Short mmCIF file of C-alpha atoms in Angstrom, two decimals:
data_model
loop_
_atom_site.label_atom_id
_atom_site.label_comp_id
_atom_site.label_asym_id
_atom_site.label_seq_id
_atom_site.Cartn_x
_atom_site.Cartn_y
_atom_site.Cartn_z
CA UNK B 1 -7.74 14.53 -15.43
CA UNK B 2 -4.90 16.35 -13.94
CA UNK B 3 -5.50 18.66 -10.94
CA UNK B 4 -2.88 21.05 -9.49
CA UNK B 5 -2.27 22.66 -6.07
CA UNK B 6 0.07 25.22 -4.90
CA UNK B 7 1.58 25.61 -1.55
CA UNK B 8 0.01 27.00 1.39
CA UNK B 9 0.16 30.95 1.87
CA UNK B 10 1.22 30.50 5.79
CA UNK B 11 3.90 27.88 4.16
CA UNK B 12 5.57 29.87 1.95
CA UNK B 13 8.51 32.55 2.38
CA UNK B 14 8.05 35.80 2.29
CA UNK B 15 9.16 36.94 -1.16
CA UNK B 16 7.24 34.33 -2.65
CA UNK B 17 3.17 35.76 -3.94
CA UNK B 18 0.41 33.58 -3.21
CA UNK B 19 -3.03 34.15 -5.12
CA UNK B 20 -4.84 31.14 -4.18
CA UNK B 21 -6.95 30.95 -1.02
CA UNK B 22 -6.80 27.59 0.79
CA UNK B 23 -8.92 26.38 4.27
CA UNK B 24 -7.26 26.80 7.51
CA UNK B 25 -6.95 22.58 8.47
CA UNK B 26 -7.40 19.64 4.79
CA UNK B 27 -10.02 17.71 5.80
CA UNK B 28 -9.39 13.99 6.66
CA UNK B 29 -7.50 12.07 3.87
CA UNK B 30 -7.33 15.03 1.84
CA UNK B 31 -3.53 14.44 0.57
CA UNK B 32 -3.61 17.46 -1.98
CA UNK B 33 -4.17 19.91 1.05
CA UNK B 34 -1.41 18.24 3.14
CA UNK B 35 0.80 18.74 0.80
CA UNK B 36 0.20 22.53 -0.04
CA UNK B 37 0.26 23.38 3.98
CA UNK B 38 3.04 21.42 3.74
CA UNK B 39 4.69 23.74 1.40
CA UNK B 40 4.72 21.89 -1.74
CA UNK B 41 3.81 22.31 -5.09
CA UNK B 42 1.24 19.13 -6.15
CA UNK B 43 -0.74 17.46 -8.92
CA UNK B 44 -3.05 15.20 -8.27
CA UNK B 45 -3.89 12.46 -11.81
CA UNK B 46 -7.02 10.06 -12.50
CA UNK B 47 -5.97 6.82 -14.33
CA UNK B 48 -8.76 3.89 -15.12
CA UNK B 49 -8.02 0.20 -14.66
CA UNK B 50 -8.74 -2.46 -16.94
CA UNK B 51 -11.44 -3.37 -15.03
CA UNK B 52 -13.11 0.08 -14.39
CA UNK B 53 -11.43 1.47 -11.15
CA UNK B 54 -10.48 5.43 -11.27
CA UNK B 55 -7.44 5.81 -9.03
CA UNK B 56 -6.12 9.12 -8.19
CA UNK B 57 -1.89 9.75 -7.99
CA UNK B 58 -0.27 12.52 -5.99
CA UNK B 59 2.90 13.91 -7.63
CA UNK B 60 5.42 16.20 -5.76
CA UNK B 61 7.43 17.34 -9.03
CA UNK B 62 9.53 20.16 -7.45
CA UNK B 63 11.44 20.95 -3.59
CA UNK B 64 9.86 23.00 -1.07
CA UNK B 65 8.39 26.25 -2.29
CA UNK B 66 9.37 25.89 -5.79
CA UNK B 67 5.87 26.30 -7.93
CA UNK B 68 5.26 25.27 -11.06
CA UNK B 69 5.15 22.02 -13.44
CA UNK B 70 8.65 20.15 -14.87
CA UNK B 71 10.05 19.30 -18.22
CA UNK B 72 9.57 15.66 -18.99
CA UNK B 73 12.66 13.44 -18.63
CA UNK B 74 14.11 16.54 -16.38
CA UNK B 75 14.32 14.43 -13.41
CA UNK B 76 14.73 10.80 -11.69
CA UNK B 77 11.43 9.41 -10.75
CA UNK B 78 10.25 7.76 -7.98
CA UNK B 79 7.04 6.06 -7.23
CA UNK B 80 5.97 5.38 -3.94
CA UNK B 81 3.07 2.73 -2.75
CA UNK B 82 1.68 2.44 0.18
CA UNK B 83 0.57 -0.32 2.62
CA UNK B 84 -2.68 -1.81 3.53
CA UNK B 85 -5.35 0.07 5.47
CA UNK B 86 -2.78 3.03 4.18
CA UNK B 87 -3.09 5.35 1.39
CA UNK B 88 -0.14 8.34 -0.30
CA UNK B 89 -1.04 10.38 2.89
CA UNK B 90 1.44 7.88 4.64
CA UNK B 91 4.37 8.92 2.80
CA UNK B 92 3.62 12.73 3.65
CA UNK B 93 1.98 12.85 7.10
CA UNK B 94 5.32 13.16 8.99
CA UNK B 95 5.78 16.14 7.45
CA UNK B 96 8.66 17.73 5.43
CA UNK B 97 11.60 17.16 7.89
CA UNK B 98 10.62 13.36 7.95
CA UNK B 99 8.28 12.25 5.38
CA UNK B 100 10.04 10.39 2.42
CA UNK B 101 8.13 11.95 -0.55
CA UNK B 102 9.36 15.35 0.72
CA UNK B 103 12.93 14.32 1.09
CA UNK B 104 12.83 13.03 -2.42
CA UNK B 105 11.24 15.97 -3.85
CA UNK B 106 13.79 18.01 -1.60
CA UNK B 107 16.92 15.85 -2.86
CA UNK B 108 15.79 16.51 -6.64
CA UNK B 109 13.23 13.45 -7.27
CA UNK B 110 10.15 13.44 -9.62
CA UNK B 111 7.91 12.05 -6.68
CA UNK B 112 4.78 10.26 -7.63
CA UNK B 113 2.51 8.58 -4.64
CA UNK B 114 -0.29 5.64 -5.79
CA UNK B 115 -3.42 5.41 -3.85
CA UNK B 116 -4.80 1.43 -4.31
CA UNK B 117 -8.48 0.68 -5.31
CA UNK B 118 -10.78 1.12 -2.99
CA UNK B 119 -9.34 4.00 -0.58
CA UNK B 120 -9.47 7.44 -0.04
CA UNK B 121 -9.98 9.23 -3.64
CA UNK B 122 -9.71 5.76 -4.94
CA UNK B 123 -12.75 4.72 -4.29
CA UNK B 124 -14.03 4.89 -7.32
CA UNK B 125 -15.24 3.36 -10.67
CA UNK B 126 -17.27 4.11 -13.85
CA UNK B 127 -20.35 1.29 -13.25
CA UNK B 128 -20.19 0.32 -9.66
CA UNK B 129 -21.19 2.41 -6.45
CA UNK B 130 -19.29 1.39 -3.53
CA UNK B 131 -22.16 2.51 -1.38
CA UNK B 132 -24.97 0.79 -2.72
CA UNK B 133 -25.95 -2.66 -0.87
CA UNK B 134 -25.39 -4.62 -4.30
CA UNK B 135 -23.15 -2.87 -6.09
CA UNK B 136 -20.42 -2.78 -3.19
CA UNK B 137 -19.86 -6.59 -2.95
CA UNK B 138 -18.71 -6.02 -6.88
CA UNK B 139 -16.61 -3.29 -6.02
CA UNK B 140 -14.74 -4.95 -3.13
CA UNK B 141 -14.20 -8.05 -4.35
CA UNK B 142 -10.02 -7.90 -4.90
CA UNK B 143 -7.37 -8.81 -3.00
CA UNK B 144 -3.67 -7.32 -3.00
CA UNK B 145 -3.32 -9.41 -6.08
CA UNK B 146 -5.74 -6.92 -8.25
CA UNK B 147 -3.70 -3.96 -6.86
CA UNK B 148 -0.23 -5.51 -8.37
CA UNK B 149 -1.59 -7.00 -11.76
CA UNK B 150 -4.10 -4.05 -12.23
CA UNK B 151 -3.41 -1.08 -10.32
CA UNK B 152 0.25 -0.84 -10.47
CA UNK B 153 0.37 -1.51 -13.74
CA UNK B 154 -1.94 1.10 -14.68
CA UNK B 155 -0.13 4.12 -12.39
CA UNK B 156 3.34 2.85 -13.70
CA UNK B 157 2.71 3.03 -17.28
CA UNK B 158 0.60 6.00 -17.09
CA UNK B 159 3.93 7.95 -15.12
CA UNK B 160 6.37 6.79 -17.67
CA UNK B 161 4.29 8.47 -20.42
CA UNK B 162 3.97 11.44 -19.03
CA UNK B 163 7.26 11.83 -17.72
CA UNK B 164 8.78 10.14 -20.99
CA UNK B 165 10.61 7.42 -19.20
CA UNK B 166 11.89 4.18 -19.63
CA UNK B 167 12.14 3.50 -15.81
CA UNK B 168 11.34 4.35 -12.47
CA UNK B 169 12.37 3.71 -9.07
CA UNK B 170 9.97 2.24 -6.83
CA UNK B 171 9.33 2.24 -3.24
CA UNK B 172 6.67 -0.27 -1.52
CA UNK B 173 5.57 -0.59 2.46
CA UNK B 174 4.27 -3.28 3.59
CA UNK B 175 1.03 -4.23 0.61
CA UNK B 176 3.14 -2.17 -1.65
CA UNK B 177 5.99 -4.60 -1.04
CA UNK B 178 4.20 -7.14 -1.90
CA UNK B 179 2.01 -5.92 -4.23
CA UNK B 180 5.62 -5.41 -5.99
CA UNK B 181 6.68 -8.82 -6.01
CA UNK B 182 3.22 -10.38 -7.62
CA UNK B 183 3.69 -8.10 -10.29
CA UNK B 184 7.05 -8.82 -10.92
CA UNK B 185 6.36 -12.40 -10.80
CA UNK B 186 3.47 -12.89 -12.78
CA UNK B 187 3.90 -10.31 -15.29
CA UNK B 188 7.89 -10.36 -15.37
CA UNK B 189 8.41 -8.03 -18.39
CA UNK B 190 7.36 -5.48 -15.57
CA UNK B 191 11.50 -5.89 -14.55
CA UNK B 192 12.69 -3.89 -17.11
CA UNK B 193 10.27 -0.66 -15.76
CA UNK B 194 12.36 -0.43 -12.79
CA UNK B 195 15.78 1.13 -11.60
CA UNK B 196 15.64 0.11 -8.05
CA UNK B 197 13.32 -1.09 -5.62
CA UNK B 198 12.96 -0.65 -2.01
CA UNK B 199 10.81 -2.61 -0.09
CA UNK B 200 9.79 -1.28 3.15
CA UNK B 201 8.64 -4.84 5.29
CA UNK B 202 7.43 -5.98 1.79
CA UNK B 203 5.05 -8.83 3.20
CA UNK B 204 5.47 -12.24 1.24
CA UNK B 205 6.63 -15.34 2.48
CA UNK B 206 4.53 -16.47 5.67
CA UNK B 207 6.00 -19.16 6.81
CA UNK B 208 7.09 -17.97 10.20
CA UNK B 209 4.51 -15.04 10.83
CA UNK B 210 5.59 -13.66 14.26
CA UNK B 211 2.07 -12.93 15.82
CA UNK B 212 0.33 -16.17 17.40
CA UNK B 213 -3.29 -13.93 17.88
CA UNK B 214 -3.42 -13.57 13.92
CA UNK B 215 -2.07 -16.72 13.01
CA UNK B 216 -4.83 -17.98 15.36
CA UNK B 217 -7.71 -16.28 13.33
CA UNK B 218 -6.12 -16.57 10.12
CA UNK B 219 -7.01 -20.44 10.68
CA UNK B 220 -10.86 -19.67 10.12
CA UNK B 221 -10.25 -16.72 7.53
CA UNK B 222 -12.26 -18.74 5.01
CA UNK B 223 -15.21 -18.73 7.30
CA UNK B 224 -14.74 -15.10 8.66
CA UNK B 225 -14.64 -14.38 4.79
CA UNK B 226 -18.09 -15.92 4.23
CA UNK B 227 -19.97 -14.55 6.86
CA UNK B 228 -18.67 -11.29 6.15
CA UNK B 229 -19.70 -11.54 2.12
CA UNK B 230 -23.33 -12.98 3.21
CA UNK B 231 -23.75 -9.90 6.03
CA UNK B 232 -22.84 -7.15 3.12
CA UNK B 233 -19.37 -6.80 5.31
CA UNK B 234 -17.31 -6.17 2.67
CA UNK B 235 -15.22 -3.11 3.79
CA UNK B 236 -13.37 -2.59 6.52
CA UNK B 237 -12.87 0.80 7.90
CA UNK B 238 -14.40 2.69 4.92
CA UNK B 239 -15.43 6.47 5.11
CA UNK B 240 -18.92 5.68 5.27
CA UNK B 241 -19.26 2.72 7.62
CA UNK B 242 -18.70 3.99 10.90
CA UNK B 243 -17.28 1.20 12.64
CA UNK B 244 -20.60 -0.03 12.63
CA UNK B 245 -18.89 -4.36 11.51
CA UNK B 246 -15.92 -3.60 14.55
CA UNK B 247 -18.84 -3.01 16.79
CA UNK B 248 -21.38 -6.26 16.04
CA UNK B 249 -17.91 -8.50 16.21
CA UNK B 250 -17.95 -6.96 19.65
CA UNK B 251 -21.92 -7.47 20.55
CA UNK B 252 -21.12 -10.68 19.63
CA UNK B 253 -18.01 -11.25 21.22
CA UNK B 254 -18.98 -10.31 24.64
CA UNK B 255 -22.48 -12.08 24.40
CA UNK B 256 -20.26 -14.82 23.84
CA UNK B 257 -17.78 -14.51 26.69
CA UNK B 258 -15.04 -15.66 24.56
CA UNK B 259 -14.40 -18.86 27.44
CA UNK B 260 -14.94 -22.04 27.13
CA UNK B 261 -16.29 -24.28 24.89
CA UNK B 262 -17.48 -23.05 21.69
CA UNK B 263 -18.84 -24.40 18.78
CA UNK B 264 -16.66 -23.21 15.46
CA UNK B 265 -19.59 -20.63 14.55
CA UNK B 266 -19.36 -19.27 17.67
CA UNK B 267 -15.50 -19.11 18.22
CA UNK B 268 -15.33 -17.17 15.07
CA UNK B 269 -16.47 -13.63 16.51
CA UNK B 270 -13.95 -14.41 19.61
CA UNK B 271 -10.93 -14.71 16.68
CA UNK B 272 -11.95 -11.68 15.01
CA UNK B 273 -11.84 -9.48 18.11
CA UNK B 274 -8.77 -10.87 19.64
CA UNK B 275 -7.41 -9.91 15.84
CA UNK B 276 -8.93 -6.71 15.65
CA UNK B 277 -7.70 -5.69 19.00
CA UNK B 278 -4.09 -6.63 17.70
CA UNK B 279 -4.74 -4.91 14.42
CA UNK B 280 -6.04 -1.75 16.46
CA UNK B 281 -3.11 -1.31 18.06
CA UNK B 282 -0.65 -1.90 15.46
CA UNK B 283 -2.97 0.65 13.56
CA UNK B 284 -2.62 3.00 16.36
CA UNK B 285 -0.16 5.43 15.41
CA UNK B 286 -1.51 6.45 12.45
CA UNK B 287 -2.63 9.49 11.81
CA UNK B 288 -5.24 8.24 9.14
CA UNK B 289 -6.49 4.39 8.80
CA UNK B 290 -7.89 4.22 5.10
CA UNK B 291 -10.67 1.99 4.19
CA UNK B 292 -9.62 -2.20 2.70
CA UNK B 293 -11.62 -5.29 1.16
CA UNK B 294 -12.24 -7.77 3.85
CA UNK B 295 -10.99 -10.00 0.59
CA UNK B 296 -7.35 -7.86 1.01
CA UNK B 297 -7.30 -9.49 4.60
CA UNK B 298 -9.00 -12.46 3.61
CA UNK B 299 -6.02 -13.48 1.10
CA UNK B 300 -3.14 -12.54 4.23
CA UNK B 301 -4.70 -15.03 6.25
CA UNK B 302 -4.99 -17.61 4.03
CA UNK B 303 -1.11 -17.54 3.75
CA UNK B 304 -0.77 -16.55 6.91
CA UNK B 305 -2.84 -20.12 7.31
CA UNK B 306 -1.34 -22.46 4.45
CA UNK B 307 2.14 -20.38 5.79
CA UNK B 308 2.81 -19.82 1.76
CA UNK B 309 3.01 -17.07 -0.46
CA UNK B 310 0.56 -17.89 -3.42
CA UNK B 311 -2.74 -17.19 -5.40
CA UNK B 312 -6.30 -16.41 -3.70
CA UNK B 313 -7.75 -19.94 -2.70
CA UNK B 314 -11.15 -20.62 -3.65
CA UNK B 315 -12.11 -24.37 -3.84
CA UNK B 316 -10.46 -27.96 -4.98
CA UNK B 317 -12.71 -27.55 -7.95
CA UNK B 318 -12.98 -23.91 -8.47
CA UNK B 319 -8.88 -23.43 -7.75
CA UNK B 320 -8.58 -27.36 -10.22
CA UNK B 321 -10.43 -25.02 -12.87
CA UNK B 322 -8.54 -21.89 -13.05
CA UNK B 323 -5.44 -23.04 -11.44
CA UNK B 324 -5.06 -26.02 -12.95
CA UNK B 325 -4.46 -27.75 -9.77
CA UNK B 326 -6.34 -28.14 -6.45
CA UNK B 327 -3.94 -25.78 -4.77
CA UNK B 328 -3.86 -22.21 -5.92
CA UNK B 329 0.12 -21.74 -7.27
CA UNK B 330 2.73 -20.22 -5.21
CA UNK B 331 3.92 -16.83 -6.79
CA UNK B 332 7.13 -17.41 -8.47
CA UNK B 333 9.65 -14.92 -6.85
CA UNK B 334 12.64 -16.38 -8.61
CA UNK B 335 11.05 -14.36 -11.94
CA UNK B 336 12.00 -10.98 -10.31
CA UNK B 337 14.81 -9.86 -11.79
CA UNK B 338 14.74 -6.15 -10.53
CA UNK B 339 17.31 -4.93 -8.18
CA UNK B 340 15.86 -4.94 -4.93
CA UNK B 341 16.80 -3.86 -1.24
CA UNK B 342 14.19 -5.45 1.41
CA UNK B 343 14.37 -3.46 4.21
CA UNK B 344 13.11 -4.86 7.48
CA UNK B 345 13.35 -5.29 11.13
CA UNK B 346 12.97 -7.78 13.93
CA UNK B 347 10.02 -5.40 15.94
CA UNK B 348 7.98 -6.29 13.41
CA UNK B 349 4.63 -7.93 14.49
CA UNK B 350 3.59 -8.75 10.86
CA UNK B 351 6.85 -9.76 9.10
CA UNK B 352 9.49 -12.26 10.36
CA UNK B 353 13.51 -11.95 9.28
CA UNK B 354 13.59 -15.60 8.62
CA UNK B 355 10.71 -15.14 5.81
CA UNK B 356 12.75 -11.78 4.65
CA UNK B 357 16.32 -13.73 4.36
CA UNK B 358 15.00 -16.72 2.77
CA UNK B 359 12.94 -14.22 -0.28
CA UNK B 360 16.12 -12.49 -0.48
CA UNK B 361 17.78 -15.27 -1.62
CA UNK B 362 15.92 -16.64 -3.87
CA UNK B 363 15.20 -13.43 -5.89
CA UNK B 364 18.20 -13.05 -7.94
CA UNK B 365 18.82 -9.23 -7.62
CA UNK B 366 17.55 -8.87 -3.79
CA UNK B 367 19.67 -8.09 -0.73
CA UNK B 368 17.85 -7.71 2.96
CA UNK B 369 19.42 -4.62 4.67
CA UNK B 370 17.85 -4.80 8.74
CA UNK B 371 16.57 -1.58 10.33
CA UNK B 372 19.56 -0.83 13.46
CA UNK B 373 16.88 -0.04 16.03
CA UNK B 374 15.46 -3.28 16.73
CA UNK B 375 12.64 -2.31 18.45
CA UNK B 376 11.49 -0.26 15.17
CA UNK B 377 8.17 -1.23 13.47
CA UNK B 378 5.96 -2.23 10.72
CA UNK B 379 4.54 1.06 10.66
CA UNK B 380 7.48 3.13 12.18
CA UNK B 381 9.06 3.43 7.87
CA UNK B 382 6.56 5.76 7.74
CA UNK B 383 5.96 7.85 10.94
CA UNK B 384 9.26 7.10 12.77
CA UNK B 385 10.88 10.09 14.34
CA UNK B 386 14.17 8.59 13.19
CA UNK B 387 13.05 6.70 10.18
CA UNK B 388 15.13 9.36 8.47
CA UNK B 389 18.21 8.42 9.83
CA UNK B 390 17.40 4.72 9.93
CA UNK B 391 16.08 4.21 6.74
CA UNK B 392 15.37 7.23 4.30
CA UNK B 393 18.92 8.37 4.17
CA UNK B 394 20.20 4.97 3.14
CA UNK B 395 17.12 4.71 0.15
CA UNK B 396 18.12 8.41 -0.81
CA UNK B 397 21.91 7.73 -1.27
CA UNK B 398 21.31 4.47 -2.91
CA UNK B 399 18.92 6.31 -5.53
CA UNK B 400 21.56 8.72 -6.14
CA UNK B 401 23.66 6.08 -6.68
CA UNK B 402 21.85 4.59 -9.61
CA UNK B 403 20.47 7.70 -10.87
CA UNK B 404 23.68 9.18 -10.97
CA UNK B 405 22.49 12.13 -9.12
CA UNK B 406 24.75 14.69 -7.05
CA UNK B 407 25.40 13.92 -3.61
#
């Protein structure tokens, strides 16, 4: 199902007709709305995964004001995915002067924006209800792995069909970084779908994870992962939850006192809030948190934990029976043949420059290009007053470069 939106009256200049009426403020999360106030022309697609998930895309297909659909193969394209807890609306929310999608529709891009399982208009699928008590352990139970081996999959070969391309560009913060890499490691022909990639802190290698507080919980993410399965606590930060989890980790956290000795059981809920509060603040800035699979987190901390960048962990036996080996297997980054740019910086709380350098160097076609400010963020690629010059300008005459567009 395709869906198209036009821009905003109030956005539009004055020799331009609008017929369309549109509300004064989108609601929360609504990304098609942003974008018409914002001025642009948008469509939004459904694709279905393999396994039953309806994802919806956002496409930007023309510059500001400019209405109307484009030929296939008229254009460059460029697909952007975002990060976890994130959804397209991160790529837009800065507006036009700053937010990347616009400056690639602006500089002449086919734009196209995923939206993972499980968020926003994503939150979807043909048999399972993510509200129902049952159904929703079903439904969330994926980690970032699912969104590279079934989502992006899915989007990517849906927008080469109906743009009749061989290839796309791709750009990936944070989850979409590394959703990135699993795919092109464990499903390699994937290479040969892509131009250029730009990772924005692509998250992979662990091994020196910057924040002690997380690394701290991340030690019991197994058990934080169980109790949260058993209690139905499968979703953090959904649209329907109301914070209700954040606030029993924080009953229980103050009934504890958090001092002293503990036994593990105990000391669980005091790891979770000292994490959440970190997470809350990192989260901060954003204008909209989307809703995430405690399994999504649950699969961070275990590398964060076993300081690796590998497979979901079950069990000796379970991990001897699929895996082959008591140890899930490390994803194989050496298979990603792509040409890559891995953007990052050393104010980042959830990615270190050692773990950055030392993936750049073993992927064959990646280079690690570090942010000048270095008191820039995870999250400032994305909301950043000067992500533009920092970062967007760089990614936007590099594309050019390869798409052999006019400067």
């Amino acid at each position: 199902m395709v869906k198209v939106r036009q821009p905003a009256e109030d956005a539009l200049p004055s020799n331009v007709e609008w017929t369309n009426e549109q509300p004064e403020k989108p609601p929360r999360f609504n990304t098609e709305l942003r974008i018409a106030i914002d001025g642009y022309y948008s469509e939004s697609h459904d694709v279905i995964t393999s396994d039953g998930y309806i994802l919806e895309i956002n496409r930007i297909p023309n510059p500001r004001f400019k209405i109307g659909p484009i030929r296939p193969r008229s254009k460059p394209v460029v697909f952007l995915m975002h990060g976890l807890q994130s959804s397209a609306l991160a790529f837009v929310a800065a507006g036009p002067r700053l937010s990347i999608a616009y400056i690639l529709a602006d500089a002449g891009y086919d734009v196209w924006m995923g939206n993972a399982r499980g968020i926003i208009n994503s939150r979807r699928h043909i048999w399972l209800n993510p509200d129902d008590e049952k159904e929703r352990i079903k439904f969330f139970d994926y980690t970032f792995e699912d969104v590279a081996t079934k989502d992006l999959p899915t989007m990517i070969n849906y927008i080469l069909r109906i743009t009749q391309q061989q290839q796309l560009n791709y750009i990936g913060h944070s989850q979409g970084g590394t959703a990135f890499l699993v795919l092109n490691s464990m499903m390699p022909a994937y290479n040969q779908k892509f131009i250029s990639a730009h990772l924005l802190a692509g998250v992979g290698h662990q091994t020196y994870f910057p924040s002690d507080v997380l690394s701290i919980a991340a030690e019991s993410t197994d058990l934080i992962f169980t109790v949260a399965v058993n209690t139905g606590s499968v979703e953090l930060l959904g649209p329907n939850n109301n914070n209700n989890d954040d606030i029993a980790v924080e009953v229980a956290a103050n009934a504890l006192g958090c001092k002293g000795e503990l036994d593990k059981f105990a000391s669980i809920f005091c790891k979770v809030k000292a994490a959440m509060d970190v997470m809350r603040g990192v989260l901060a800035p954003l204008e909209t948190v989307a809703g995430a699979s405690i399994k999504q987190y649950a699969h961070f901390g275990q590398n964060i934990r076993d300081k690796a960048f590998r497979r979901w962990n079950y069990n000796p036996l379970k991990n001897l029976w699929l895996y082959g080996n008591i140890n899930p297997p490390n994803y194989d980054i050496t298979l990603i043949t792509a040409d890559i740019t891995m953007h990052y910086t050393v104010g980042d709380t959830l990615l270190h420059e050692n773990d950055v350098l030392n993936m750049a160097a073993v992927i064959p076609n990646a280079k690690a290009r570090r942010v000048a400010r270095d008191s820039f963020s995870h999250f400032d690629f994305v909301i950043a007053s000067d992500s533009r010059e920092l970062v967007t300008d760089y990614i936007v005459e590099k594309l050019n470069e390869v798409n052999k567009q006019p400067m």
